[in-house]
Amino acid sequence: MNTITKRIQSIDVLRGIIMALMALDHTRDFLHIDAMTEDPTSMATTTPFLFFTRWITHFCAPTFVFLSGASIYLQSIRKTKKELAWFLFTRGLWLIIAELTLVGFGWSFDYFFRLFFLQVIWAIGCSMVILSGLIFFNYRVLAALGIIITLFHNLMDHATIADPDLDAAANLLIVTNFAPYTVGPFNFISAYAVLPWTGIMLLGFAIGKWYNTAVYTAQQRKKALVTFGLSLIALFIVLRFINNYGDLQPWSAQAIPVYTVLSFLNVTKYPPSLMYACMTLGPALLALAALENIQNKFTGIMNVFGRVPFFYYLLHVYVIHLLCVVVFYAEGYEFADNFKLQMAFGFRPRENFGYSLGIIYLLWLLVLVICYYPSRWYNNYKSNNKKWWLSYV
């Protein structure tokens, strides 16, 4: 009988690890002194430490979306297709609404909502809505769609769309140029083109089957995780050396060898290129294999974060932004400066604000400590209650 009677701890732990890393990137966004003036992946200005700080967080979004797909497969074992389709549709809509309201405000602290910046929660919500229709097809169709989208969406890399309406639609669906566009009184910027992320979610759905104990033994699952993980890493290396298809940014030899390595690793996240997907999901699969049957204090903490991903995501954005407000006033700025200076977010001036990278790591650890206890409380509450709305938060 195809049943999963308990949560898969390795999935929750890996999700928790990447959620913790996500907080590092967002702490850097809000509080690093050069976050708004320098690109951490620019070979002309970056340092290896700064590049690594940004690069390691590249694993967050694709792994987050990928594991969401795996969780959807596990739900498909317990629910009928009609039940799962309704849940995906309603939860997807909820996440889209949350991105435009609770999440968006947490990022901007702009109560006028003058700009909607569409990010990962938006992409997950849209992907779930799409999957609510696709879920009626069989497993092989969904797995094939995930592979096809991930392999071939880079064919759009150099496409030119003259019609502004079609360009806006393409920017929402498949390419990312960070161009603002207007719908009525609302302004939008899309950072997460939906279709490539849907492809990654479908890939996660495909590997979810490996956790069905009626189909795969633990040994078969681990072998599959390691085999496909190494294969994706190998594909990344081969494609990167060819340097022709699969990413918008070709690598090049630099004056200093370490920067040549950085250039090789510097692949495109917006939208997630084929090379980016291989580079991040390959190690994610190896991590899933390595984390099976490991239980210690670290995995226990990460498990808490991973079991309440949306709650944690929303919480960490507000915690970091409120910490930014504290630093804003501590550095001598006044509320009126929000309207006088060039600002990146509410209470985050673009220049002359924040700390060095070493301090950012300390602040990141502080953020994790602050987020841990509410996340633990909510995880306990969720585990001990069966209210319908808890599956949406």
Short mmCIF file of C-alpha atoms in Angstrom, two decimals:
data_model
loop_
_atom_site.label_atom_id
_atom_site.label_comp_id
_atom_site.label_asym_id
_atom_site.label_seq_id
_atom_site.Cartn_x
_atom_site.Cartn_y
_atom_site.Cartn_z
CA MET A 1 0.00 0.00 0.00
CA ASN A 2 1.38 3.42 -1.03
CA THR A 3 1.37 5.33 2.23
CA ILE A 4 3.68 7.71 4.05
CA THR A 5 2.83 7.70 7.74
CA LYS A 6 5.31 10.28 8.97
CA ARG A 7 7.28 13.26 7.74
CA ILE A 8 10.60 12.66 5.99
CA GLN A 9 13.13 14.18 8.37
CA SER A 10 15.93 14.53 5.80
CA ILE A 11 13.65 16.71 3.64
CA ASP A 12 12.73 18.91 6.60
CA VAL A 13 16.35 19.19 7.76
CA LEU A 14 17.64 20.17 4.31
CA ARG A 15 14.79 22.65 3.95
CA GLY A 16 15.74 24.09 7.34
CA ILE A 17 19.40 24.41 6.33
CA ILE A 18 18.58 26.34 3.18
CA MET A 19 16.07 28.50 5.08
CA ALA A 20 18.83 29.38 7.54
CA LEU A 21 21.17 30.25 4.66
CA MET A 22 18.42 32.37 3.15
CA ALA A 23 18.53 34.56 6.24
CA LEU A 24 22.25 35.19 5.60
CA ASP A 25 21.52 36.62 2.15
CA HIS A 26 18.69 38.78 3.43
CA THR A 27 20.72 40.00 6.40
CA ARG A 28 23.37 41.05 3.88
CA ASP A 29 20.72 42.82 1.76
CA PHE A 30 19.49 44.90 4.66
CA LEU A 31 22.65 45.49 6.68
CA HIS A 32 25.85 45.08 4.65
CA ILE A 33 27.39 48.45 3.93
CA ASP A 34 27.98 47.71 0.24
CA ALA A 35 24.85 45.63 -0.43
CA MET A 36 23.09 48.30 -2.48
CA THR A 37 26.12 49.78 -4.23
CA GLU A 38 28.18 46.75 -5.31
CA ASP A 39 27.37 43.45 -6.97
CA PRO A 40 28.84 40.57 -4.92
CA THR A 41 29.18 38.49 -8.11
CA SER A 42 31.02 41.14 -10.14
CA MET A 43 34.57 39.95 -10.81
CA ALA A 44 35.69 43.59 -10.98
CA THR A 45 34.73 44.49 -7.42
CA THR A 46 33.98 41.39 -5.35
CA THR A 47 36.20 39.52 -2.91
CA PRO A 48 36.23 35.72 -2.51
CA PHE A 49 34.56 36.03 0.92
CA LEU A 50 31.81 38.30 -0.41
CA PHE A 51 31.30 36.13 -3.50
CA PHE A 52 31.03 32.99 -1.35
CA THR A 53 28.49 34.70 0.92
CA ARG A 54 26.26 35.36 -2.05
CA TRP A 55 27.05 32.11 -3.91
CA ILE A 56 26.25 29.76 -1.02
CA THR A 57 22.79 31.31 -0.79
CA HIS A 58 22.18 30.44 -4.46
CA PHE A 59 21.25 26.99 -3.14
CA CYS A 60 18.28 28.37 -1.20
CA ALA A 61 15.54 29.18 -3.72
CA PRO A 62 15.95 26.17 -6.04
CA THR A 63 16.21 23.72 -3.13
CA PHE A 64 13.21 25.37 -1.45
CA VAL A 65 11.10 25.06 -4.62
CA PHE A 66 12.44 21.57 -5.39
CA LEU A 67 11.56 20.26 -1.92
CA SER A 68 8.11 21.84 -2.24
CA GLY A 69 7.63 19.64 -5.29
CA ALA A 70 8.79 16.55 -3.38
CA SER A 71 6.32 17.38 -0.60
CA ILE A 72 3.52 17.68 -3.15
CA TYR A 73 4.28 14.16 -4.39
CA LEU A 74 4.14 12.85 -0.81
CA GLN A 75 0.76 14.54 -0.39
CA SER A 76 -0.43 12.89 -3.62
CA ILE A 77 -0.05 9.52 -1.85
CA ARG A 78 -2.42 10.57 0.92
CA LYS A 79 -4.94 12.64 -1.07
CA THR A 80 -7.09 12.02 -4.10
CA LYS A 81 -6.17 14.03 -7.18
CA LYS A 82 -9.24 16.19 -6.73
CA GLU A 83 -8.37 16.91 -3.08
CA LEU A 84 -4.75 17.68 -3.94
CA ALA A 85 -5.71 19.90 -6.89
CA TRP A 86 -8.00 21.98 -4.67
CA PHE A 87 -5.35 22.27 -1.96
CA LEU A 88 -2.66 23.33 -4.46
CA PHE A 89 -4.97 25.84 -6.10
CA THR A 90 -6.10 27.46 -2.84
CA ARG A 91 -2.68 27.38 -1.21
CA GLY A 92 -1.09 28.76 -4.35
CA LEU A 93 -3.56 31.65 -4.40
CA TRP A 94 -2.92 32.26 -0.70
CA LEU A 95 0.83 32.44 -1.28
CA ILE A 96 0.36 34.87 -4.17
CA ILE A 97 -1.83 37.09 -1.97
CA ALA A 98 0.69 36.78 0.88
CA GLU A 99 3.53 37.87 -1.44
CA LEU A 100 1.56 40.96 -2.44
CA THR A 101 0.64 41.85 1.16
CA LEU A 102 2.33 40.37 4.24
CA VAL A 103 5.60 39.42 2.56
CA GLY A 104 5.81 42.51 0.38
CA PHE A 105 5.21 44.83 3.33
CA GLY A 106 7.82 42.97 5.37
CA TRP A 107 10.38 43.73 2.68
CA SER A 108 9.41 47.35 2.01
CA PHE A 109 7.66 48.69 5.11
CA ASP A 110 5.82 50.81 2.54
CA TYR A 111 2.21 51.11 3.64
CA PHE A 112 1.34 52.74 0.29
CA PHE A 113 2.43 49.57 -1.56
CA ARG A 114 3.92 51.67 -4.35
CA LEU A 115 5.84 48.71 -5.78
CA PHE A 116 5.19 44.97 -5.79
CA PHE A 117 8.46 43.01 -6.02
CA LEU A 118 7.55 39.45 -7.02
CA GLN A 119 9.92 36.95 -5.41
CA VAL A 120 10.13 33.31 -4.32
CA ILE A 121 6.78 33.06 -2.50
CA TRP A 122 5.12 34.43 -5.64
CA ALA A 123 6.90 31.82 -7.77
CA ILE A 124 5.92 28.96 -5.46
CA GLY A 125 2.32 30.15 -5.34
CA CYS A 126 2.04 30.44 -9.13
CA SER A 127 3.73 27.06 -9.58
CA MET A 128 1.24 25.45 -7.19
CA VAL A 129 -1.67 26.92 -9.14
CA ILE A 130 -0.18 25.49 -12.35
CA LEU A 131 0.35 22.11 -10.68
CA SER A 132 -3.26 22.09 -9.50
CA GLY A 133 -4.17 21.50 -13.14
CA LEU A 134 -1.20 19.36 -14.12
CA ILE A 135 -1.72 17.01 -11.17
CA PHE A 136 -4.44 15.19 -13.13
CA PHE A 137 -1.81 13.91 -15.56
CA ASN A 138 0.22 10.86 -14.64
CA TYR A 139 3.59 10.90 -12.92
CA ARG A 140 5.64 10.41 -16.09
CA VAL A 141 4.06 13.41 -17.81
CA LEU A 142 4.89 15.68 -14.85
CA ALA A 143 8.45 14.37 -14.60
CA ALA A 144 8.96 14.83 -18.36
CA LEU A 145 7.59 18.40 -18.22
CA GLY A 146 10.01 19.27 -15.42
CA ILE A 147 12.96 17.95 -17.42
CA ILE A 148 11.86 19.66 -20.67
CA ILE A 149 11.28 23.06 -19.03
CA THR A 150 14.60 22.96 -17.17
CA LEU A 151 16.58 21.79 -20.19
CA PHE A 152 15.14 24.14 -22.79
CA HIS A 153 13.88 27.38 -21.24
CA ASN A 154 17.31 28.92 -21.89
CA LEU A 155 16.40 28.95 -25.60
CA MET A 156 14.67 32.24 -24.69
CA ASP A 157 17.90 33.80 -23.41
CA HIS A 158 18.53 35.92 -26.48
CA ALA A 159 14.97 36.39 -27.69
CA THR A 160 13.86 39.96 -28.40
CA ILE A 161 10.21 40.85 -27.87
CA ALA A 162 9.19 44.17 -29.37
CA ASP A 163 5.61 44.27 -28.12
CA PRO A 164 5.65 45.73 -24.56
CA ASP A 165 2.62 43.71 -23.44
CA LEU A 166 4.15 40.45 -24.68
CA ASP A 167 7.47 41.43 -23.10
CA ALA A 168 5.75 41.98 -19.73
CA ALA A 169 4.04 38.58 -20.04
CA ALA A 170 7.34 36.91 -20.96
CA ASN A 171 8.99 38.61 -17.99
CA LEU A 172 6.37 37.11 -15.70
CA LEU A 173 6.56 33.66 -17.25
CA ILE A 174 10.00 32.83 -18.57
CA VAL A 175 12.62 35.63 -18.65
CA THR A 176 13.76 38.15 -16.04
CA ASN A 177 14.93 41.64 -16.97
CA PHE A 178 13.87 43.45 -13.78
CA ALA A 179 11.99 45.99 -15.89
CA PRO A 180 9.17 47.69 -13.95
CA TYR A 181 5.73 47.55 -15.50
CA THR A 182 2.36 48.96 -14.58
CA VAL A 183 -1.07 47.38 -14.33
CA GLY A 184 -3.62 50.09 -13.59
CA PRO A 185 -2.43 51.95 -10.47
CA PHE A 186 0.03 49.20 -9.49
CA ASN A 187 3.74 48.88 -10.27
CA PHE A 188 5.46 45.50 -10.46
CA ILE A 189 8.95 44.08 -10.83
CA SER A 190 9.24 40.34 -11.36
CA ALA A 191 12.42 38.73 -10.04
CA TYR A 192 11.13 35.15 -10.32
CA ALA A 193 9.83 34.22 -13.78
CA VAL A 194 7.27 31.52 -13.06
CA LEU A 195 7.84 28.82 -15.68
CA PRO A 196 11.51 27.92 -14.90
CA TRP A 197 10.64 27.63 -11.20
CA THR A 198 7.62 25.47 -12.06
CA GLY A 199 10.06 23.22 -13.91
CA ILE A 200 12.15 22.88 -10.76
CA MET A 201 9.05 22.14 -8.67
CA LEU A 202 8.10 19.40 -11.16
CA LEU A 203 11.60 17.91 -10.82
CA GLY A 204 11.06 17.84 -7.07
CA PHE A 205 7.72 16.14 -7.60
CA ALA A 206 9.52 13.52 -9.68
CA ILE A 207 12.08 12.65 -6.98
CA GLY A 208 9.33 12.58 -4.37
CA LYS A 209 8.47 9.12 -5.70
CA TRP A 210 11.82 7.86 -4.38
CA TYR A 211 10.41 8.37 -0.87
CA ASN A 212 7.44 6.10 -1.54
CA THR A 213 8.44 3.01 0.43
CA ALA A 214 6.06 0.87 -1.61
CA VAL A 215 8.19 1.61 -4.70
CA TYR A 216 11.74 2.24 -3.44
CA THR A 217 13.73 0.80 -0.57
CA ALA A 218 15.96 3.10 1.48
CA GLN A 219 19.02 1.67 -0.29
CA GLN A 220 17.52 2.23 -3.75
CA ARG A 221 16.55 5.78 -2.81
CA LYS A 222 20.00 6.64 -1.54
CA LYS A 223 21.61 5.16 -4.67
CA ALA A 224 19.27 7.21 -6.88
CA LEU A 225 19.95 10.41 -4.92
CA VAL A 226 23.73 9.97 -5.17
CA THR A 227 23.67 8.89 -8.82
CA PHE A 228 21.48 11.74 -10.02
CA GLY A 229 23.22 14.25 -7.74
CA LEU A 230 26.64 13.42 -9.17
CA SER A 231 25.18 13.37 -12.69
CA LEU A 232 23.80 16.89 -12.32
CA ILE A 233 27.13 18.16 -11.00
CA ALA A 234 28.92 16.49 -13.92
CA LEU A 235 26.44 18.02 -16.38
CA PHE A 236 27.06 21.45 -14.86
CA ILE A 237 30.84 21.07 -15.25
CA VAL A 238 30.55 19.85 -18.86
CA LEU A 239 28.11 22.59 -19.89
CA ARG A 240 30.18 25.23 -18.13
CA PHE A 241 33.35 24.19 -19.93
CA ILE A 242 31.51 24.22 -23.26
CA ASN A 243 30.45 27.76 -22.29
CA ASN A 244 27.81 28.03 -25.00
CA TYR A 245 24.30 26.97 -23.88
CA GLY A 246 22.59 26.86 -20.53
CA ASP A 247 23.47 30.22 -18.99
CA LEU A 248 23.44 33.89 -19.93
CA GLN A 249 26.84 34.56 -18.33
CA PRO A 250 29.83 32.87 -20.00
CA TRP A 251 32.83 32.43 -17.72
CA SER A 252 36.24 33.78 -18.59
CA ALA A 253 39.82 33.51 -17.40
CA GLN A 254 40.70 36.17 -14.84
CA ALA A 255 44.03 37.74 -13.87
CA ILE A 256 44.04 35.82 -10.57
CA PRO A 257 43.27 32.04 -10.67
CA VAL A 258 40.83 32.16 -7.75
CA TYR A 259 38.75 34.68 -9.67
CA THR A 260 38.69 32.36 -12.66
CA VAL A 261 37.09 29.77 -10.37
CA LEU A 262 34.60 32.39 -9.17
CA SER A 263 33.76 33.29 -12.77
CA PHE A 264 33.19 29.59 -13.51
CA LEU A 265 30.74 29.35 -10.60
CA ASN A 266 29.00 32.62 -11.38
CA VAL A 267 25.82 31.40 -13.08
CA THR A 268 22.44 33.02 -13.56
CA LYS A 269 19.72 32.86 -10.91
CA TYR A 270 17.20 35.22 -12.57
CA PRO A 271 15.70 33.19 -14.16
CA PRO A 272 17.31 29.98 -12.88
CA SER A 273 19.44 28.77 -15.78
CA LEU A 274 20.02 25.13 -16.66
CA MET A 275 23.56 25.41 -15.27
CA TYR A 276 22.29 27.08 -12.12
CA ALA A 277 19.77 24.27 -11.61
CA CYS A 278 22.45 21.60 -12.11
CA MET A 279 24.94 23.38 -9.84
CA THR A 280 22.47 23.73 -6.97
CA LEU A 281 20.20 20.68 -7.24
CA GLY A 282 23.06 18.22 -7.69
CA PRO A 283 24.53 18.98 -4.25
CA ALA A 284 20.98 19.16 -2.83
CA LEU A 285 20.39 15.54 -3.86
CA LEU A 286 23.70 14.50 -2.30
CA ALA A 287 22.74 16.35 0.86
CA LEU A 288 19.41 14.49 1.01
CA ALA A 289 21.30 11.20 0.80
CA ALA A 290 23.81 12.25 3.46
CA LEU A 291 21.17 13.53 5.89
CA GLU A 292 19.20 10.29 6.11
CA ASN A 293 19.35 8.79 9.61
CA ILE A 294 21.45 11.66 11.01
CA GLN A 295 20.07 13.06 14.25
CA ASN A 296 21.95 15.53 16.41
CA LYS A 297 21.49 18.97 17.92
CA PHE A 298 22.18 20.75 14.62
CA THR A 299 19.72 18.66 12.61
CA GLY A 300 17.17 19.10 15.39
CA ILE A 301 17.36 22.89 15.07
CA MET A 302 17.26 22.78 11.27
CA ASN A 303 14.33 20.36 11.42
CA VAL A 304 12.32 22.97 13.33
CA PHE A 305 12.93 25.60 10.64
CA GLY A 306 12.19 23.11 7.88
CA ARG A 307 8.85 22.01 9.32
CA VAL A 308 7.41 25.55 9.36
CA PRO A 309 8.88 27.09 6.18
CA PHE A 310 6.30 29.78 5.42
CA PHE A 311 6.02 30.86 9.05
CA TYR A 312 9.81 31.05 9.30
CA TYR A 313 10.14 32.88 5.98
CA LEU A 314 7.66 35.56 7.00
CA LEU A 315 9.17 35.83 10.48
CA HIS A 316 12.79 36.20 9.32
CA VAL A 317 11.93 38.99 6.87
CA TYR A 318 10.27 41.03 9.62
CA VAL A 319 13.01 40.27 12.16
CA ILE A 320 15.76 41.39 9.77
CA HIS A 321 13.88 44.50 8.69
CA LEU A 322 13.12 45.48 12.29
CA LEU A 323 16.80 44.96 13.09
CA CYS A 324 17.52 47.30 10.19
CA VAL A 325 15.25 49.91 11.81
CA VAL A 326 17.22 49.62 15.07
CA VAL A 327 20.51 50.11 13.21
CA PHE A 328 19.01 53.02 11.26
CA TYR A 329 18.34 54.98 14.43
CA ALA A 330 21.53 53.76 16.13
CA GLU A 331 23.58 55.23 13.29
CA GLY A 332 21.99 58.64 13.86
CA TYR A 333 19.44 58.75 11.07
CA GLU A 334 16.01 60.26 11.63
CA PHE A 335 12.59 59.17 10.42
CA ALA A 336 12.47 62.11 8.01
CA ASP A 337 15.56 60.72 6.27
CA ASN A 338 13.31 58.08 4.73
CA PHE A 339 11.93 60.88 2.54
CA LYS A 340 15.15 62.85 2.03
CA LEU A 341 17.71 60.19 1.17
CA GLN A 342 17.87 57.65 -1.61
CA MET A 343 16.47 54.53 0.05
CA ALA A 344 16.60 50.86 -0.88
CA PHE A 345 13.88 49.75 1.54
CA GLY A 346 12.15 51.47 4.43
CA PHE A 347 14.88 52.49 6.90
CA ARG A 348 17.65 51.17 4.60
CA PRO A 349 19.61 53.98 2.89
CA ARG A 350 21.39 52.90 -0.27
CA GLU A 351 24.73 54.34 0.83
CA ASN A 352 26.69 54.94 4.04
CA PHE A 353 24.69 52.47 6.06
CA GLY A 354 25.41 49.14 7.69
CA TYR A 355 28.37 47.01 8.63
CA SER A 356 31.26 44.98 7.30
CA LEU A 357 30.75 41.41 6.15
CA GLY A 358 32.17 39.89 9.35
CA ILE A 359 29.55 41.73 11.42
CA ILE A 360 26.86 40.56 9.00
CA TYR A 361 27.64 36.94 9.89
CA LEU A 362 27.25 37.72 13.60
CA LEU A 363 23.95 39.50 12.95
CA TRP A 364 22.83 36.52 10.86
CA LEU A 365 23.39 34.19 13.81
CA LEU A 366 21.42 36.61 15.99
CA VAL A 367 18.54 36.49 13.50
CA LEU A 368 18.54 32.67 13.60
CA VAL A 369 18.43 32.66 17.40
CA ILE A 370 15.54 35.13 17.44
CA CYS A 371 13.63 33.11 14.83
CA TYR A 372 14.24 29.72 16.42
CA TYR A 373 12.03 30.04 19.50
CA PRO A 374 8.87 31.32 17.74
CA SER A 375 9.42 28.67 15.04
CA ARG A 376 9.72 25.96 17.69
CA TRP A 377 6.56 27.19 19.38
CA TYR A 378 4.64 27.21 16.10
CA ASN A 379 5.96 23.78 15.13
CA ASN A 380 4.72 22.38 18.46
CA TYR A 381 1.37 24.11 18.04
CA LYS A 382 1.00 22.81 14.50
CA SER A 383 1.94 19.27 15.55
CA ASN A 384 -0.66 19.23 18.32
CA ASN A 385 -3.55 20.78 16.39
CA LYS A 386 -5.39 19.71 13.27
CA LYS A 387 -7.06 22.97 12.27
CA TRP A 388 -7.48 23.24 8.49
CA TRP A 389 -5.74 26.61 8.14
CA LEU A 390 -2.49 25.31 9.64
CA SER A 391 -1.66 23.57 6.36
CA TYR A 392 -1.60 26.99 4.68
CA VAL A 393 0.85 28.67 7.08
#
